[in-house]
Short mmCIF file of C-alpha atoms in Angstrom, two decimals:
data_model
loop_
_atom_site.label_atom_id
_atom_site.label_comp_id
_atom_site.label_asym_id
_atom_site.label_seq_id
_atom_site.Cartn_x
_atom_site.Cartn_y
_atom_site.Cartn_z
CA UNK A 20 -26.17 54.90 -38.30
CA UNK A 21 -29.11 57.17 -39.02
CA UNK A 22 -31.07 54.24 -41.19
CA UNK A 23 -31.77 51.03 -42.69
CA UNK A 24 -33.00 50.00 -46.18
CA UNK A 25 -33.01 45.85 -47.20
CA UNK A 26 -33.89 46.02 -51.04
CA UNK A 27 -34.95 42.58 -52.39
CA UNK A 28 -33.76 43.25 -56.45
CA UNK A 29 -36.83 41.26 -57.91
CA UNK A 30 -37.99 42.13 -61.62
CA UNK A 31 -40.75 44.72 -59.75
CA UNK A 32 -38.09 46.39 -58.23
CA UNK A 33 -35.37 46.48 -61.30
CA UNK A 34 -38.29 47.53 -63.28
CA UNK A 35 -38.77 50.62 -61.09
CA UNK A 36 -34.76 50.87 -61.69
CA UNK A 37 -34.64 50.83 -64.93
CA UNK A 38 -37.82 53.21 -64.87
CA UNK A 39 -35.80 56.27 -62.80
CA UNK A 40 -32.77 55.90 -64.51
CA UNK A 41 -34.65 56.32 -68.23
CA UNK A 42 -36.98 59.24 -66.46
CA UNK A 43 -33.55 61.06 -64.74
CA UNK A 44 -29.94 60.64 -65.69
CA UNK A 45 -30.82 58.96 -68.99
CA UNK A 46 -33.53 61.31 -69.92
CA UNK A 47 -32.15 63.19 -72.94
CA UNK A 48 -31.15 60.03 -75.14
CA UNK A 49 -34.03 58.12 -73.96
CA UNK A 50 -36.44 60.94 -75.11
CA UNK A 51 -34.75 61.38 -78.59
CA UNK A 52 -34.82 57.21 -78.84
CA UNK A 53 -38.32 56.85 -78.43
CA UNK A 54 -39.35 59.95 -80.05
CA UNK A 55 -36.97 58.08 -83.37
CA UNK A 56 -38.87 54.62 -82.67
CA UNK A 57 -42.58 56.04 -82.34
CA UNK A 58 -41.96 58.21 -86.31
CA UNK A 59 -40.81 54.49 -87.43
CA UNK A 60 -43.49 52.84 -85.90
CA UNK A 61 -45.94 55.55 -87.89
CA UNK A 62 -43.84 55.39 -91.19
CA UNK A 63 -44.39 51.35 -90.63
CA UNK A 64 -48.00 51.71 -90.22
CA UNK A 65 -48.55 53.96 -93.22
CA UNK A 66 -46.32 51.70 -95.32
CA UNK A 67 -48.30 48.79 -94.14
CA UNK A 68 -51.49 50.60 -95.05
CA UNK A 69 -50.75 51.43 -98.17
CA UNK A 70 -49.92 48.06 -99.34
CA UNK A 71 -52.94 46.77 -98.26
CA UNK A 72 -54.94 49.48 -99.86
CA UNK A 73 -53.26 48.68 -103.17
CA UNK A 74 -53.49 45.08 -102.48
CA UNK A 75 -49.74 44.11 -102.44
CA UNK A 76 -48.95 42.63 -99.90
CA UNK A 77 -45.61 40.48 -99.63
CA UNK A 78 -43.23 39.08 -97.40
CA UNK A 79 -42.10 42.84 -97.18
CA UNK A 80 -45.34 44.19 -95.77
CA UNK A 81 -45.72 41.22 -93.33
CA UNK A 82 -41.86 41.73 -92.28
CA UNK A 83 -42.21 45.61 -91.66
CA UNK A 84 -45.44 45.21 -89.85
CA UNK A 85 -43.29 42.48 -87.61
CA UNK A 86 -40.83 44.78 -86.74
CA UNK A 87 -43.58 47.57 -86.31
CA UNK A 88 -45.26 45.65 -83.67
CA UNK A 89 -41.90 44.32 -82.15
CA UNK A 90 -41.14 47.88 -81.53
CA UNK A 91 -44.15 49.57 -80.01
CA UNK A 92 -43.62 46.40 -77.36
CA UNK A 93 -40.03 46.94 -76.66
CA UNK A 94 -41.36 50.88 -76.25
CA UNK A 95 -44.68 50.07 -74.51
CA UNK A 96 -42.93 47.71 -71.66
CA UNK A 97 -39.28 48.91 -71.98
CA UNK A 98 -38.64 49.27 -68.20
CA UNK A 99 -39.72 45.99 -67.81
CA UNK A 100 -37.81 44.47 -70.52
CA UNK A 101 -34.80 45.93 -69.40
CA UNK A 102 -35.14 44.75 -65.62
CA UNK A 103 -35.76 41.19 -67.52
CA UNK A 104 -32.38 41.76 -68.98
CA UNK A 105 -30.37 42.97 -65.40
CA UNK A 106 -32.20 40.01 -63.42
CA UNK A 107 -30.06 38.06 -66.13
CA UNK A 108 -27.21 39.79 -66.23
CA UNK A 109 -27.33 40.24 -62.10
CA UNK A 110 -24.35 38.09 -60.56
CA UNK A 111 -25.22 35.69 -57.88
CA UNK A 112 -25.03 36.59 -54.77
CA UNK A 113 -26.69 40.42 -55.30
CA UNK A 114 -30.06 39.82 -55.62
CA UNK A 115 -30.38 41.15 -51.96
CA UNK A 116 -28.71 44.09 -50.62
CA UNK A 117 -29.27 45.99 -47.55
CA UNK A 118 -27.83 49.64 -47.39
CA UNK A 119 -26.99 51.31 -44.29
CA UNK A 120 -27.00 55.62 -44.09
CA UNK A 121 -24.83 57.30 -42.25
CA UNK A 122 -24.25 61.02 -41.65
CA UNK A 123 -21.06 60.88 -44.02
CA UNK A 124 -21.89 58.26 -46.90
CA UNK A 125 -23.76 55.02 -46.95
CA UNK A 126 -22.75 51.77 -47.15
CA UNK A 127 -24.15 49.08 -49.57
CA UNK A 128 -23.45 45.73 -48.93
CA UNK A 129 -25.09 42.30 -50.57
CA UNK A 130 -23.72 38.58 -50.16
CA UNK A 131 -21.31 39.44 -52.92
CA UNK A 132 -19.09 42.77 -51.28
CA UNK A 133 -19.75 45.67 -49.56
CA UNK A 134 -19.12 48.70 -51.46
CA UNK A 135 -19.00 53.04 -49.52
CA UNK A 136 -20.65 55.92 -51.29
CA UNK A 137 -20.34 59.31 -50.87
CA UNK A 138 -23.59 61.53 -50.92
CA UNK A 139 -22.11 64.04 -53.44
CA UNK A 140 -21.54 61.41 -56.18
CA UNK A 141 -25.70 60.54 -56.33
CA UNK A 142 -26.89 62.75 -59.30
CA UNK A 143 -31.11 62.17 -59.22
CA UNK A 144 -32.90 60.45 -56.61
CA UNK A 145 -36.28 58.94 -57.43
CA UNK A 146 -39.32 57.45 -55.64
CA UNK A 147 -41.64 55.08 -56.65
CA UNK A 148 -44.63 53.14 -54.27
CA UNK A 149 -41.76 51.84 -52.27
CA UNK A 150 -38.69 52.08 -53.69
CA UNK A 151 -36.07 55.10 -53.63
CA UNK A 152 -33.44 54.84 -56.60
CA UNK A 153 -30.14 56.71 -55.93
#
């Protein structure tokens, strides 16, 4: 055993997950995603202006502004929004896991199973404060 980690998988912690995984292996579609959302969210806006400068505005107007504002959230706190959704999704039982390194693989185990990686299979590794995401 060369070291040690015990990883309590609160929302501050899947938040940093969800965080590496959109910044690393999940970088290309993520970047084309929000660069799509952030041209709707301007088209929205101008739409929205324009109505009010002509002073017609309609269920349509107050709709698109909705969704306008819905989306610059989701974008604004999307790692957090999508830790909200794992903590849901997490089964019982994993919430804590403590992962053991050896010289070979590591070893992750929580109240649930205990699961053996191999090193080669971890394709980014990412630090944050204190958390490292494999």
């Amino acid at each position: 055993m060369i070291f040690v980690f015990e990883t309590l998988y609160d929302i501050d912690a899947l938040t940093v997950m969800a965080r590496a995984v959109r910044k690393t292996t999940h970088k290309k579609h993520s970047s084309r995603s929000r660069k799509f959302a952030w041209i709707v969210i301007v088209i929205a806006i101008l739409f929205v202006a324009a109505t009010v400068i002509m002073d017609d505005v309609g269920a349509n107007t107050v709709v698109t502004a909705a969704a306008a504002v819905v989306m610059f959230v989701a974008l604004v706190w999307e790692d957090r929004l999508n830790a909200l959704i794992a903590s849901k999704r997490m089964m019982k039982g994993s919430e804590k896991g403590v992962v053991t390194f050896y010289e070979d693989n590591y070893v992750s185990a929580t109240d649930v199973g205990t699961t053996e990686f191999r090193y080669d299979v971890i394709e980014a590794v990412a630090k944050k404060g204190d958390y490292v995401v494999f």
